[in-house]
């Protein structure tokens, strides 16, 4: 008999870790958890202080946003596409998946430093789109059905999700940053 957490433990390790971080920080934001103030990426606090607050370079990727409909969609996309990408690309090597995530985080942080429009503070959405873009490159020819209404090749999925975020009233800076990092 399957337990309620079997689904969670069946997820690949990187996807499971990101899901846990996004849920903890998202739910923490509902109760005005102060540590969120210590997580956002601000270069003046990372490099311009002594001692430098280097933890911000990692923790800014742990926050996806406050719980909402968009937050729920993002979690579903992480579970569906992030897990599928991790299983297909890194079936036997968690270390390779960690290197891939570290590269994405580094690319997103570098783009954040280079372009003022990319200074969002939190980059969980960008990291999610980085994974979705990786999935779309790996499964580009796979047909995807979007809500049973639209069928399209997988290579266009991240851009459809950008349009969906735009329709929901969200900024598209974070998704575009993640897609740019994924393209690198």
CSV table of N, CA and C in Angstrom, one decimal:
chain,number,residue,atom,x,y,z
A,1,UNK,N,0.8,-1.2,0.0
A,1,UNK,CA,0.0,0.0,0.0
A,1,UNK,C,0.9,1.2,0.0
A,2,UNK,N,0.6,2.2,-0.9
A,2,UNK,CA,1.4,3.4,-1.0
A,2,UNK,C,1.0,4.4,0.1
A,3,UNK,N,2.1,5.0,0.6
A,3,UNK,CA,1.9,6.0,1.6
A,3,UNK,C,1.7,7.4,1.0
A,4,UNK,N,1.3,8.4,1.8
A,4,UNK,CA,1.1,9.7,1.2
A,4,UNK,C,2.5,10.4,0.7
A,5,UNK,N,3.6,10.0,1.3
A,5,UNK,CA,4.8,10.6,0.9
A,5,UNK,C,5.6,9.8,-0.2
A,6,UNK,N,5.0,8.7,-0.6
A,6,UNK,CA,5.7,7.9,-1.7
A,6,UNK,C,6.0,8.8,-2.9
A,7,UNK,N,5.0,9.6,-3.3
A,7,UNK,CA,5.1,10.4,-4.5
A,7,UNK,C,6.3,11.4,-4.3
A,8,UNK,N,6.4,12.0,-3.1
A,8,UNK,CA,7.5,12.9,-2.8
A,8,UNK,C,8.9,12.2,-2.9
A,9,UNK,N,9.0,11.0,-2.3
A,9,UNK,CA,10.3,10.3,-2.3
A,9,UNK,C,10.6,9.7,-3.7
A,10,UNK,N,9.6,9.6,-4.6
A,10,UNK,CA,9.9,9.1,-5.9
A,10,UNK,C,10.5,10.1,-6.8
A,11,UNK,N,10.4,11.4,-6.4
A,11,UNK,CA,11.0,12.5,-7.2
A,11,UNK,C,12.5,12.4,-7.2
A,12,UNK,N,13.2,12.8,-8.3
A,12,UNK,CA,14.7,12.8,-8.3
A,12,UNK,C,15.2,13.8,-7.3
A,13,UNK,N,16.4,13.6,-6.8
A,13,UNK,CA,16.9,14.4,-5.6
A,13,UNK,C,16.9,15.9,-5.8
A,14,UNK,N,17.3,16.4,-7.0
A,14,UNK,CA,17.4,17.8,-7.2
A,14,UNK,C,16.0,18.4,-7.2
A,15,UNK,N,15.1,17.8,-7.9
A,15,UNK,CA,13.7,18.3,-8.0
A,15,UNK,C,13.1,18.3,-6.6
A,16,UNK,N,13.3,17.2,-5.8
A,16,UNK,CA,12.8,17.1,-4.5
A,16,UNK,C,13.3,18.2,-3.6
A,17,UNK,N,14.6,18.5,-3.7
A,17,UNK,CA,15.2,19.6,-2.9
A,17,UNK,C,14.7,20.9,-3.3
A,18,UNK,N,14.5,21.2,-4.6
A,18,UNK,CA,14.0,22.5,-5.0
A,18,UNK,C,12.5,22.6,-4.5
A,19,UNK,N,11.7,21.5,-4.7
A,19,UNK,CA,10.3,21.5,-4.2
A,19,UNK,C,10.2,21.9,-2.7
A,20,UNK,N,11.1,21.2,-1.9
A,20,UNK,CA,11.1,21.5,-0.5
A,20,UNK,C,11.5,22.9,-0.2
A,21,UNK,N,12.5,23.4,-0.8
A,21,UNK,CA,12.9,24.8,-0.6
A,21,UNK,C,11.8,25.8,-1.0
A,22,UNK,N,11.2,25.6,-2.2
A,22,UNK,CA,10.1,26.5,-2.6
A,22,UNK,C,8.9,26.4,-1.7
A,23,UNK,N,8.6,25.2,-1.2
A,23,UNK,CA,7.4,25.1,-0.3
A,23,UNK,C,7.7,25.8,1.1
A,24,UNK,N,8.9,25.6,1.6
A,24,UNK,CA,9.2,26.1,2.9
A,24,UNK,C,9.3,27.7,2.8
A,25,UNK,N,10.0,28.2,1.8
A,25,UNK,CA,10.1,29.7,1.7
A,25,UNK,C,8.8,30.3,1.3
A,26,UNK,N,8.0,29.6,0.5
A,26,UNK,CA,6.7,30.2,0.1
A,26,UNK,C,5.7,30.2,1.2
A,27,UNK,N,5.6,29.1,2.0
A,27,UNK,CA,4.7,29.1,3.1
A,27,UNK,C,5.3,30.0,4.2
A,28,UNK,N,6.6,30.1,4.3
A,28,UNK,CA,7.2,31.1,5.3
A,28,UNK,C,6.8,32.5,5.0
A,29,UNK,N,6.7,32.8,3.7
A,29,UNK,CA,6.4,34.2,3.3
A,29,UNK,C,5.0,34.6,3.7
A,30,UNK,N,4.1,33.5,3.8
A,30,UNK,CA,2.7,33.8,4.3
A,30,UNK,C,2.7,34.3,5.7
A,31,UNK,N,3.6,33.8,6.5
A,31,UNK,CA,3.6,34.2,7.9
A,31,UNK,C,4.7,35.3,8.2
A,32,UNK,N,5.1,36.0,7.1
A,32,UNK,CA,6.1,37.1,7.2
A,32,UNK,C,7.4,36.7,7.9
A,33,UNK,N,7.9,35.6,7.4
A,33,UNK,CA,9.1,35.0,8.0
A,33,UNK,C,10.3,36.0,7.7
A,34,UNK,N,10.9,36.5,8.7
A,34,UNK,CA,12.0,37.5,8.5
A,34,UNK,C,13.2,37.0,7.8
A,35,UNK,N,13.6,35.7,7.8
A,35,UNK,CA,14.8,35.3,7.1
A,35,UNK,C,14.7,35.5,5.6
A,36,UNK,N,13.5,35.8,5.0
A,36,UNK,CA,13.5,36.1,3.6
A,36,UNK,C,14.3,37.4,3.3
A,37,UNK,N,14.3,38.3,4.3
A,37,UNK,CA,15.1,39.5,4.1
A,37,UNK,C,16.6,39.2,4.0
A,38,UNK,N,17.0,38.1,4.5
A,38,UNK,CA,18.4,37.6,4.5
A,38,UNK,C,18.7,36.8,3.2
A,39,UNK,N,17.7,36.6,2.4
A,39,UNK,CA,17.9,35.7,1.2
A,39,UNK,C,18.0,36.4,-0.1
A,40,UNK,N,17.4,37.6,-0.2
A,40,UNK,CA,17.4,38.2,-1.6
A,40,UNK,C,18.8,38.6,-2.0
A,41,UNK,N,19.0,38.6,-3.3
A,41,UNK,CA,20.3,39.0,-3.9
A,41,UNK,C,20.4,40.5,-4.1
A,42,UNK,N,21.3,41.1,-3.4
A,42,UNK,CA,21.7,42.5,-3.6
A,42,UNK,C,23.2,42.6,-3.6
A,43,UNK,N,23.8,43.0,-4.7
A,43,UNK,CA,25.2,42.9,-4.9
A,43,UNK,C,26.0,43.7,-3.8
A,44,UNK,N,25.4,44.8,-3.4
A,44,UNK,CA,26.1,45.7,-2.4
A,44,UNK,C,26.3,44.9,-1.1
A,45,UNK,N,25.3,44.0,-0.8
A,45,UNK,CA,25.4,43.3,0.5
A,45,UNK,C,26.3,42.1,0.3
A,46,UNK,N,26.4,41.6,-0.9
A,46,UNK,CA,27.3,40.4,-1.2
A,46,UNK,C,28.8,40.8,-1.2
A,47,UNK,N,29.0,41.8,-2.0
A,47,UNK,CA,30.4,42.2,-2.2
A,47,UNK,C,30.9,43.4,-1.5
A,48,UNK,N,30.0,44.3,-1.1
A,48,UNK,CA,30.4,45.6,-0.6
A,48,UNK,C,30.5,45.6,0.9
A,49,UNK,N,30.4,44.5,1.6
A,49,UNK,CA,30.5,44.5,3.1
A,49,UNK,C,31.6,43.6,3.5
A,50,UNK,N,32.0,43.8,4.8
A,50,UNK,CA,32.9,42.8,5.4
A,50,UNK,C,32.2,42.3,6.7
A,51,UNK,N,32.0,41.1,6.9
A,51,UNK,CA,32.3,40.0,5.9
A,51,UNK,C,31.2,40.0,4.8
A,52,UNK,N,31.6,39.5,3.6
A,52,UNK,CA,30.6,39.5,2.5
A,52,UNK,C,29.5,38.4,2.9
A,53,UNK,N,28.3,38.8,2.4
A,53,UNK,CA,27.2,37.9,2.7
A,53,UNK,C,27.0,36.9,1.5
A,54,UNK,N,27.9,36.0,1.4
A,54,UNK,CA,27.9,35.1,0.2
A,54,UNK,C,26.7,34.1,0.2
A,55,UNK,N,26.1,33.9,1.3
A,55,UNK,CA,24.9,33.0,1.3
A,55,UNK,C,23.8,33.4,0.4
A,56,UNK,N,23.8,34.7,0.1
A,56,UNK,CA,22.7,35.3,-0.7
A,56,UNK,C,22.9,34.8,-2.2
A,57,UNK,N,24.1,34.4,-2.6
A,57,UNK,CA,24.3,33.9,-3.9
A,57,UNK,C,23.6,32.5,-4.1
A,58,UNK,N,23.3,31.8,-3.1
A,58,UNK,CA,22.6,30.5,-3.2
A,58,UNK,C,21.2,30.6,-2.7
A,59,UNK,N,20.9,31.3,-1.6
A,59,UNK,CA,19.6,31.3,-1.0
A,59,UNK,C,18.6,32.1,-1.9
A,60,UNK,N,19.0,33.0,-2.7
A,60,UNK,CA,18.1,33.8,-3.6
A,60,UNK,C,17.4,32.9,-4.6
A,61,UNK,N,17.9,31.6,-4.8
A,61,UNK,CA,17.3,30.7,-5.7
A,61,UNK,C,16.2,29.8,-5.0
A,62,UNK,N,16.1,29.9,-3.7
A,62,UNK,CA,15.2,29.1,-2.9
A,62,UNK,C,13.8,29.6,-2.7
A,63,UNK,N,13.6,30.8,-3.3
A,63,UNK,CA,12.3,31.5,-3.1
A,63,UNK,C,11.6,31.6,-4.5
A,64,UNK,N,10.4,31.0,-4.6
A,64,UNK,CA,9.7,31.0,-5.8
A,64,UNK,C,8.6,32.1,-5.8
A,65,UNK,N,8.2,32.5,-4.6
A,65,UNK,CA,7.1,33.5,-4.5
A,65,UNK,C,6.2,33.1,-3.4
A,66,UNK,N,5.2,33.9,-3.1
A,66,UNK,CA,4.2,33.6,-2.1
A,66,UNK,C,3.1,32.7,-2.8
A,67,UNK,N,2.5,31.8,-2.0
A,67,UNK,CA,1.5,30.9,-2.6
A,67,UNK,C,0.4,31.7,-3.3
A,68,UNK,N,0.2,31.3,-4.5
A,68,UNK,CA,-0.9,31.8,-5.4
A,68,UNK,C,-1.1,30.8,-6.5
A,69,UNK,N,-2.0,31.2,-7.4
A,69,UNK,CA,-2.3,30.3,-8.5
A,69,UNK,C,-1.0,30.1,-9.4
A,70,UNK,N,-0.3,31.2,-9.6
A,70,UNK,CA,1.0,31.1,-10.3
A,70,UNK,C,2.0,30.3,-9.6
A,71,UNK,N,2.1,30.4,-8.3
A,71,UNK,CA,3.0,29.6,-7.5
A,71,UNK,C,2.7,28.1,-7.7
A,72,UNK,N,1.4,27.8,-7.6
A,72,UNK,CA,1.0,26.4,-7.8
A,72,UNK,C,1.3,25.9,-9.2
A,73,UNK,N,1.1,26.7,-10.2
A,73,UNK,CA,1.5,26.3,-11.6
A,73,UNK,C,3.0,26.0,-11.7
A,74,UNK,N,3.8,26.9,-11.0
A,74,UNK,CA,5.2,26.7,-11.1
A,74,UNK,C,5.7,25.4,-10.4
A,75,UNK,N,5.0,25.1,-9.3
A,75,UNK,CA,5.4,23.8,-8.6
A,75,UNK,C,5.0,22.6,-9.4
A,76,UNK,N,3.9,22.7,-10.1
A,76,UNK,CA,3.5,21.6,-11.0
A,76,UNK,C,4.5,21.5,-12.1
A,77,UNK,N,4.9,22.6,-12.7
A,77,UNK,CA,5.9,22.5,-13.8
A,77,UNK,C,7.2,22.0,-13.3
A,78,UNK,N,7.6,22.3,-12.1
A,78,UNK,CA,8.8,21.8,-11.5
A,78,UNK,C,8.7,20.2,-11.4
A,79,UNK,N,7.6,19.8,-10.9
A,79,UNK,CA,7.4,18.3,-10.7
A,79,UNK,C,7.3,17.6,-12.0
A,80,UNK,N,6.6,18.2,-13.0
A,80,UNK,CA,6.4,17.5,-14.2
A,80,UNK,C,7.7,17.6,-15.1
A,81,UNK,N,8.2,18.8,-15.4
A,81,UNK,CA,9.2,18.9,-16.4
A,81,UNK,C,10.6,18.9,-15.7
A,82,UNK,N,10.8,19.4,-14.5
A,82,UNK,CA,12.1,19.3,-13.8
A,82,UNK,C,12.4,17.9,-13.5
A,83,UNK,N,11.5,17.1,-13.0
A,83,UNK,CA,11.7,15.7,-12.7
A,83,UNK,C,12.0,14.9,-13.9
A,84,UNK,N,11.2,15.2,-15.0
A,84,UNK,CA,11.4,14.4,-16.2
A,84,UNK,C,12.8,14.7,-16.8
A,85,UNK,N,13.2,16.0,-16.8
A,85,UNK,CA,14.5,16.4,-17.3
A,85,UNK,C,15.6,15.7,-16.5
A,86,UNK,N,15.5,15.8,-15.2
A,86,UNK,CA,16.5,15.2,-14.4
A,86,UNK,C,16.6,13.7,-14.6
A,87,UNK,N,15.5,13.0,-14.7
A,87,UNK,CA,15.5,11.6,-14.9
A,87,UNK,C,16.1,11.2,-16.3
A,88,UNK,N,15.8,12.0,-17.3
A,88,UNK,CA,16.3,11.7,-18.7
A,88,UNK,C,17.8,12.1,-18.8
A,89,UNK,N,18.2,13.2,-18.3
A,89,UNK,CA,19.5,13.7,-18.5
A,89,UNK,C,20.6,13.1,-17.5
A,90,UNK,N,20.1,12.9,-16.3
A,90,UNK,CA,21.1,12.5,-15.2
A,90,UNK,C,20.5,11.2,-14.5
A,91,UNK,N,20.3,10.1,-15.2
A,91,UNK,CA,19.6,9.0,-14.5
A,91,UNK,C,20.5,8.3,-13.4
A,92,UNK,N,21.8,8.4,-13.5
A,92,UNK,CA,22.6,7.7,-12.6
A,92,UNK,C,23.6,8.6,-11.8
A,93,UNK,N,23.6,9.9,-12.1
A,93,UNK,CA,24.6,10.7,-11.5
A,93,UNK,C,24.0,12.0,-10.9
A,94,UNK,N,23.8,12.0,-9.6
A,94,UNK,CA,23.3,13.2,-8.9
A,94,UNK,C,24.4,14.3,-9.0
A,95,UNK,N,25.6,13.9,-9.0
A,95,UNK,CA,26.7,14.9,-9.0
A,95,UNK,C,26.6,15.7,-10.3
A,96,UNK,N,26.4,15.1,-11.4
A,96,UNK,CA,26.2,15.8,-12.7
A,96,UNK,C,25.0,16.8,-12.7
A,97,UNK,N,23.9,16.3,-12.0
A,97,UNK,CA,22.8,17.2,-11.9
A,97,UNK,C,23.1,18.4,-11.0
A,98,UNK,N,23.9,18.2,-10.0
A,98,UNK,CA,24.3,19.3,-9.1
A,98,UNK,C,25.1,20.3,-9.9
A,99,UNK,N,26.1,19.8,-10.7
A,99,UNK,CA,26.9,20.7,-11.5
A,99,UNK,C,26.1,21.5,-12.5
A,100,UNK,N,25.1,20.8,-13.1
A,100,UNK,CA,24.2,21.5,-14.0
A,100,UNK,C,23.4,22.6,-13.3
A,101,UNK,N,22.9,22.3,-12.1
A,101,UNK,CA,22.2,23.4,-11.3
A,101,UNK,C,23.1,24.5,-10.9
A,102,UNK,N,24.3,24.1,-10.5
A,102,UNK,CA,25.3,25.1,-10.1
A,102,UNK,C,25.7,26.0,-11.3
A,103,UNK,N,25.8,25.4,-12.5
A,103,UNK,CA,26.1,26.3,-13.7
A,103,UNK,C,24.9,27.2,-13.9
A,104,UNK,N,23.7,26.7,-13.8
A,104,UNK,CA,22.6,27.6,-14.1
A,104,UNK,C,22.5,28.7,-13.0
A,105,UNK,N,22.8,28.4,-11.8
A,105,UNK,CA,22.7,29.4,-10.8
A,105,UNK,C,23.8,30.5,-11.0
A,106,UNK,N,25.0,30.0,-11.4
A,106,UNK,CA,26.1,30.9,-11.7
A,106,UNK,C,25.8,31.8,-12.9
A,107,UNK,N,25.2,31.2,-14.0
A,107,UNK,CA,24.8,32.0,-15.2
A,107,UNK,C,23.7,33.0,-14.8
A,108,UNK,N,22.7,32.6,-14.1
A,108,UNK,CA,21.7,33.6,-13.7
A,108,UNK,C,22.3,34.7,-12.8
A,109,UNK,N,23.1,34.4,-11.9
A,109,UNK,CA,23.8,35.4,-11.1
A,109,UNK,C,24.6,36.3,-11.9
A,110,UNK,N,25.3,35.8,-12.9
A,110,UNK,CA,26.2,36.6,-13.8
A,110,UNK,C,25.3,37.5,-14.6
A,111,UNK,N,24.2,37.0,-15.1
A,111,UNK,CA,23.3,37.9,-15.9
A,111,UNK,C,22.6,38.9,-15.0
A,112,UNK,N,22.4,38.6,-13.7
A,112,UNK,CA,21.8,39.5,-12.8
A,112,UNK,C,22.8,40.7,-12.6
A,113,UNK,N,24.1,40.3,-12.5
A,113,UNK,CA,25.1,41.4,-12.2
A,113,UNK,C,25.3,42.2,-13.5
A,114,UNK,N,25.2,41.6,-14.7
A,114,UNK,CA,25.5,42.3,-15.9
A,114,UNK,C,24.3,43.2,-16.4
A,115,UNK,N,23.1,42.9,-16.1
A,115,UNK,CA,22.0,43.6,-16.7
A,115,UNK,C,21.1,44.1,-15.6
A,116,UNK,N,20.9,45.4,-15.5
A,116,UNK,CA,20.0,46.0,-14.5
A,116,UNK,C,18.6,45.5,-14.5
A,117,UNK,N,18.0,45.2,-15.6
A,117,UNK,CA,16.6,44.7,-15.7
A,117,UNK,C,16.5,43.3,-15.0
A,118,UNK,N,17.6,42.6,-14.9
A,118,UNK,CA,17.6,41.3,-14.3
A,118,UNK,C,17.8,41.2,-12.8
A,119,UNK,N,17.9,42.4,-12.2
A,119,UNK,CA,18.1,42.5,-10.7
A,119,UNK,C,16.7,42.4,-10.0
A,120,UNK,N,16.3,41.1,-9.8
A,120,UNK,CA,15.0,40.8,-9.3
A,120,UNK,C,15.0,40.5,-7.8
A,121,UNK,N,16.2,40.2,-7.2
A,121,UNK,CA,16.3,39.9,-5.8
A,121,UNK,C,16.2,38.4,-5.5
A,122,UNK,N,15.1,37.8,-6.0
A,122,UNK,CA,15.0,36.3,-5.9
A,122,UNK,C,14.9,35.7,-7.3
A,123,UNK,N,15.6,34.6,-7.4
A,123,UNK,CA,15.7,33.9,-8.7
A,123,UNK,C,15.2,32.5,-8.8
A,124,UNK,N,14.2,32.2,-7.9
A,124,UNK,CA,13.6,30.8,-8.0
A,124,UNK,C,12.9,30.6,-9.3
A,125,UNK,N,12.2,31.6,-9.8
A,125,UNK,CA,11.4,31.5,-11.0
A,125,UNK,C,12.4,31.3,-12.2
A,126,UNK,N,13.5,32.1,-12.2
A,126,UNK,CA,14.5,32.0,-13.2
A,126,UNK,C,15.1,30.6,-13.2
A,127,UNK,N,15.4,30.0,-12.1
A,127,UNK,CA,16.0,28.7,-12.0
A,127,UNK,C,15.0,27.6,-12.5
A,128,UNK,N,13.7,27.8,-12.2
A,128,UNK,CA,12.7,26.9,-12.8
A,128,UNK,C,12.6,27.0,-14.3
A,129,UNK,N,12.6,28.2,-14.8
A,129,UNK,CA,12.6,28.3,-16.3
A,129,UNK,C,13.9,27.8,-16.9
A,130,UNK,N,15.0,27.9,-16.2
A,130,UNK,CA,16.3,27.3,-16.7
A,130,UNK,C,16.1,25.7,-16.9
A,131,UNK,N,15.4,25.1,-15.9
A,131,UNK,CA,15.1,23.7,-16.0
A,131,UNK,C,14.1,23.4,-17.1
A,132,UNK,N,13.1,24.2,-17.2
A,132,UNK,CA,12.1,24.0,-18.3
A,132,UNK,C,12.7,24.1,-19.6
A,133,UNK,N,13.6,25.1,-19.8
A,133,UNK,CA,14.3,25.3,-21.1
A,133,UNK,C,15.2,24.1,-21.4
A,134,UNK,N,15.9,23.6,-20.3
A,134,UNK,CA,16.7,22.4,-20.5
A,134,UNK,C,15.8,21.2,-21.0
A,135,UNK,N,14.6,21.1,-20.3
A,135,UNK,CA,13.7,20.0,-20.7
A,135,UNK,C,13.3,20.2,-22.2
A,136,UNK,N,13.0,21.4,-22.6
A,136,UNK,CA,12.5,21.7,-24.0
A,136,UNK,C,13.6,21.4,-25.0
A,137,UNK,N,14.9,21.5,-24.6
A,137,UNK,CA,16.0,21.2,-25.6
A,137,UNK,C,16.2,19.7,-25.7
A,138,UNK,N,15.9,19.0,-24.6
A,138,UNK,CA,16.1,17.6,-24.5
A,138,UNK,C,14.9,16.9,-25.2
A,139,UNK,N,13.7,17.4,-25.0
A,139,UNK,CA,12.5,16.8,-25.5
A,139,UNK,C,11.8,17.7,-26.6
A,140,UNK,N,12.6,18.3,-27.4
A,140,UNK,CA,12.1,19.3,-28.4
A,140,UNK,C,11.1,18.8,-29.4
A,141,UNK,N,11.3,17.6,-29.8
A,141,UNK,CA,10.3,17.0,-30.8
A,141,UNK,C,9.1,16.3,-30.2
A,142,UNK,N,9.1,16.2,-28.9
A,142,UNK,CA,8.0,15.6,-28.2
A,142,UNK,C,6.8,16.5,-28.3
A,143,UNK,N,5.6,16.0,-28.6
A,143,UNK,CA,4.4,16.7,-28.7
A,143,UNK,C,3.9,16.9,-27.3
A,144,UNK,N,3.5,18.2,-26.9
A,144,UNK,CA,3.0,18.5,-25.6
A,144,UNK,C,1.6,19.1,-25.8
A,145,UNK,N,0.7,18.6,-24.9
A,145,UNK,CA,-0.6,19.1,-24.9
A,145,UNK,C,-0.8,20.1,-23.7
A,146,UNK,N,-1.1,21.3,-24.0
A,146,UNK,CA,-1.3,22.4,-23.0
A,146,UNK,C,-2.7,22.5,-22.6
A,147,UNK,N,-3.1,22.0,-21.4
A,147,UNK,CA,-4.5,22.1,-20.9
A,147,UNK,C,-5.5,21.4,-21.8
A,148,UNK,N,-5.0,20.5,-22.7
A,148,UNK,CA,-5.9,19.8,-23.6
A,148,UNK,C,-6.4,20.7,-24.8
A,149,UNK,N,-5.9,21.9,-24.8
A,149,UNK,CA,-6.3,22.9,-25.9
A,149,UNK,C,-5.4,23.1,-27.0
A,150,UNK,N,-4.1,23.1,-26.7
A,150,UNK,CA,-3.1,23.4,-27.7
A,150,UNK,C,-2.1,22.2,-27.7
A,151,UNK,N,-1.7,21.8,-28.9
A,151,UNK,CA,-0.7,20.8,-29.0
A,151,UNK,C,0.5,21.5,-29.7
A,152,UNK,N,1.7,21.3,-29.2
A,152,UNK,CA,2.8,21.9,-29.8
A,152,UNK,C,4.1,21.1,-29.5
A,153,UNK,N,5.1,21.3,-30.3
A,153,UNK,CA,6.4,20.6,-30.0
A,153,UNK,C,7.0,21.2,-28.7
A,154,UNK,N,7.6,20.3,-27.9
A,154,UNK,CA,8.2,20.6,-26.6
A,154,UNK,C,9.2,21.8,-26.7
A,155,UNK,N,9.8,22.0,-27.8
A,155,UNK,CA,10.8,23.1,-27.8
A,155,UNK,C,10.1,24.5,-27.6
A,156,UNK,N,8.8,24.6,-27.8
A,156,UNK,CA,8.2,25.9,-27.6
A,156,UNK,C,7.5,26.1,-26.2
A,157,UNK,N,7.6,25.0,-25.4
A,157,UNK,CA,6.9,25.1,-24.1
A,157,UNK,C,7.4,26.2,-23.2
A,158,UNK,N,8.7,26.5,-23.1
A,158,UNK,CA,9.0,27.6,-22.2
A,158,UNK,C,8.4,28.9,-22.6
A,159,UNK,N,8.3,29.1,-23.9
A,159,UNK,CA,7.8,30.4,-24.4
A,159,UNK,C,6.3,30.5,-24.2
A,160,UNK,N,5.6,29.3,-24.3
A,160,UNK,CA,4.2,29.3,-23.9
A,160,UNK,C,4.0,29.6,-22.5
A,161,UNK,N,4.8,29.1,-21.6
A,161,UNK,CA,4.7,29.4,-20.2
A,161,UNK,C,5.0,30.9,-19.9
A,162,UNK,N,5.9,31.5,-20.7
A,162,UNK,CA,6.1,32.9,-20.5
A,162,UNK,C,4.8,33.7,-20.8
A,163,UNK,N,4.2,33.3,-21.9
A,163,UNK,CA,2.9,33.9,-22.3
A,163,UNK,C,1.9,33.7,-21.2
A,164,UNK,N,1.9,32.5,-20.6
A,164,UNK,CA,0.9,32.2,-19.5
A,164,UNK,C,1.2,33.1,-18.3
A,165,UNK,N,2.5,33.3,-18.0
A,165,UNK,CA,2.8,34.2,-16.9
A,165,UNK,C,2.4,35.6,-17.2
A,166,UNK,N,2.6,36.0,-18.4
A,166,UNK,CA,2.2,37.4,-18.8
A,166,UNK,C,0.7,37.6,-18.7
A,167,UNK,N,-0.1,36.6,-19.1
A,167,UNK,CA,-1.5,36.7,-19.0
A,167,UNK,C,-2.0,36.7,-17.5
A,168,UNK,N,-1.2,36.1,-16.6
A,168,UNK,CA,-1.6,36.1,-15.2
A,168,UNK,C,-1.1,37.4,-14.6
A,169,UNK,N,-0.4,38.3,-15.3
A,169,UNK,CA,0.0,39.5,-14.8
A,169,UNK,C,1.4,39.5,-14.1
A,170,UNK,N,2.1,38.4,-14.3
A,170,UNK,CA,3.4,38.3,-13.7
A,170,UNK,C,4.5,39.0,-14.6
A,171,UNK,N,5.6,39.4,-14.0
A,171,UNK,CA,6.7,39.9,-14.8
A,171,UNK,C,7.3,38.8,-15.6
A,172,UNK,N,7.8,39.2,-16.8
A,172,UNK,CA,8.4,38.1,-17.6
A,172,UNK,C,10.0,38.3,-17.6
A,173,UNK,N,10.5,39.1,-16.7
A,173,UNK,CA,11.9,39.3,-16.6
A,173,UNK,C,12.6,38.0,-16.0
A,174,UNK,N,12.0,37.4,-15.0
A,174,UNK,CA,12.5,36.2,-14.4
A,174,UNK,C,12.5,35.0,-15.4
A,175,UNK,N,11.4,34.8,-16.1
A,175,UNK,CA,11.4,33.7,-17.0
A,175,UNK,C,12.4,33.9,-18.2
A,176,UNK,N,12.5,35.1,-18.7
A,176,UNK,CA,13.4,35.4,-19.8
A,176,UNK,C,14.9,35.2,-19.3
A,177,UNK,N,15.2,35.6,-18.0
A,177,UNK,CA,16.5,35.4,-17.5
A,177,UNK,C,16.8,33.9,-17.4
A,178,UNK,N,15.9,33.1,-17.0
A,178,UNK,CA,16.1,31.7,-16.9
A,178,UNK,C,16.3,31.0,-18.2
A,179,UNK,N,15.5,31.5,-19.2
A,179,UNK,CA,15.7,31.0,-20.6
A,179,UNK,C,17.0,31.4,-21.2
A,180,UNK,N,17.4,32.6,-20.9
A,180,UNK,CA,18.8,33.0,-21.4
A,180,UNK,C,19.9,32.2,-20.7
A,181,UNK,N,19.8,31.9,-19.4
A,181,UNK,CA,20.8,31.1,-18.8
A,181,UNK,C,20.7,29.7,-19.3
A,182,UNK,N,19.6,29.2,-19.6
A,182,UNK,CA,19.4,27.8,-20.1
A,182,UNK,C,20.1,27.8,-21.5
A,183,UNK,N,19.9,28.8,-22.3
A,183,UNK,CA,20.5,28.8,-23.6
A,183,UNK,C,22.0,28.8,-23.5
A,184,UNK,N,22.6,29.5,-22.5
A,184,UNK,CA,24.1,29.4,-22.3
A,184,UNK,C,24.5,28.0,-22.1
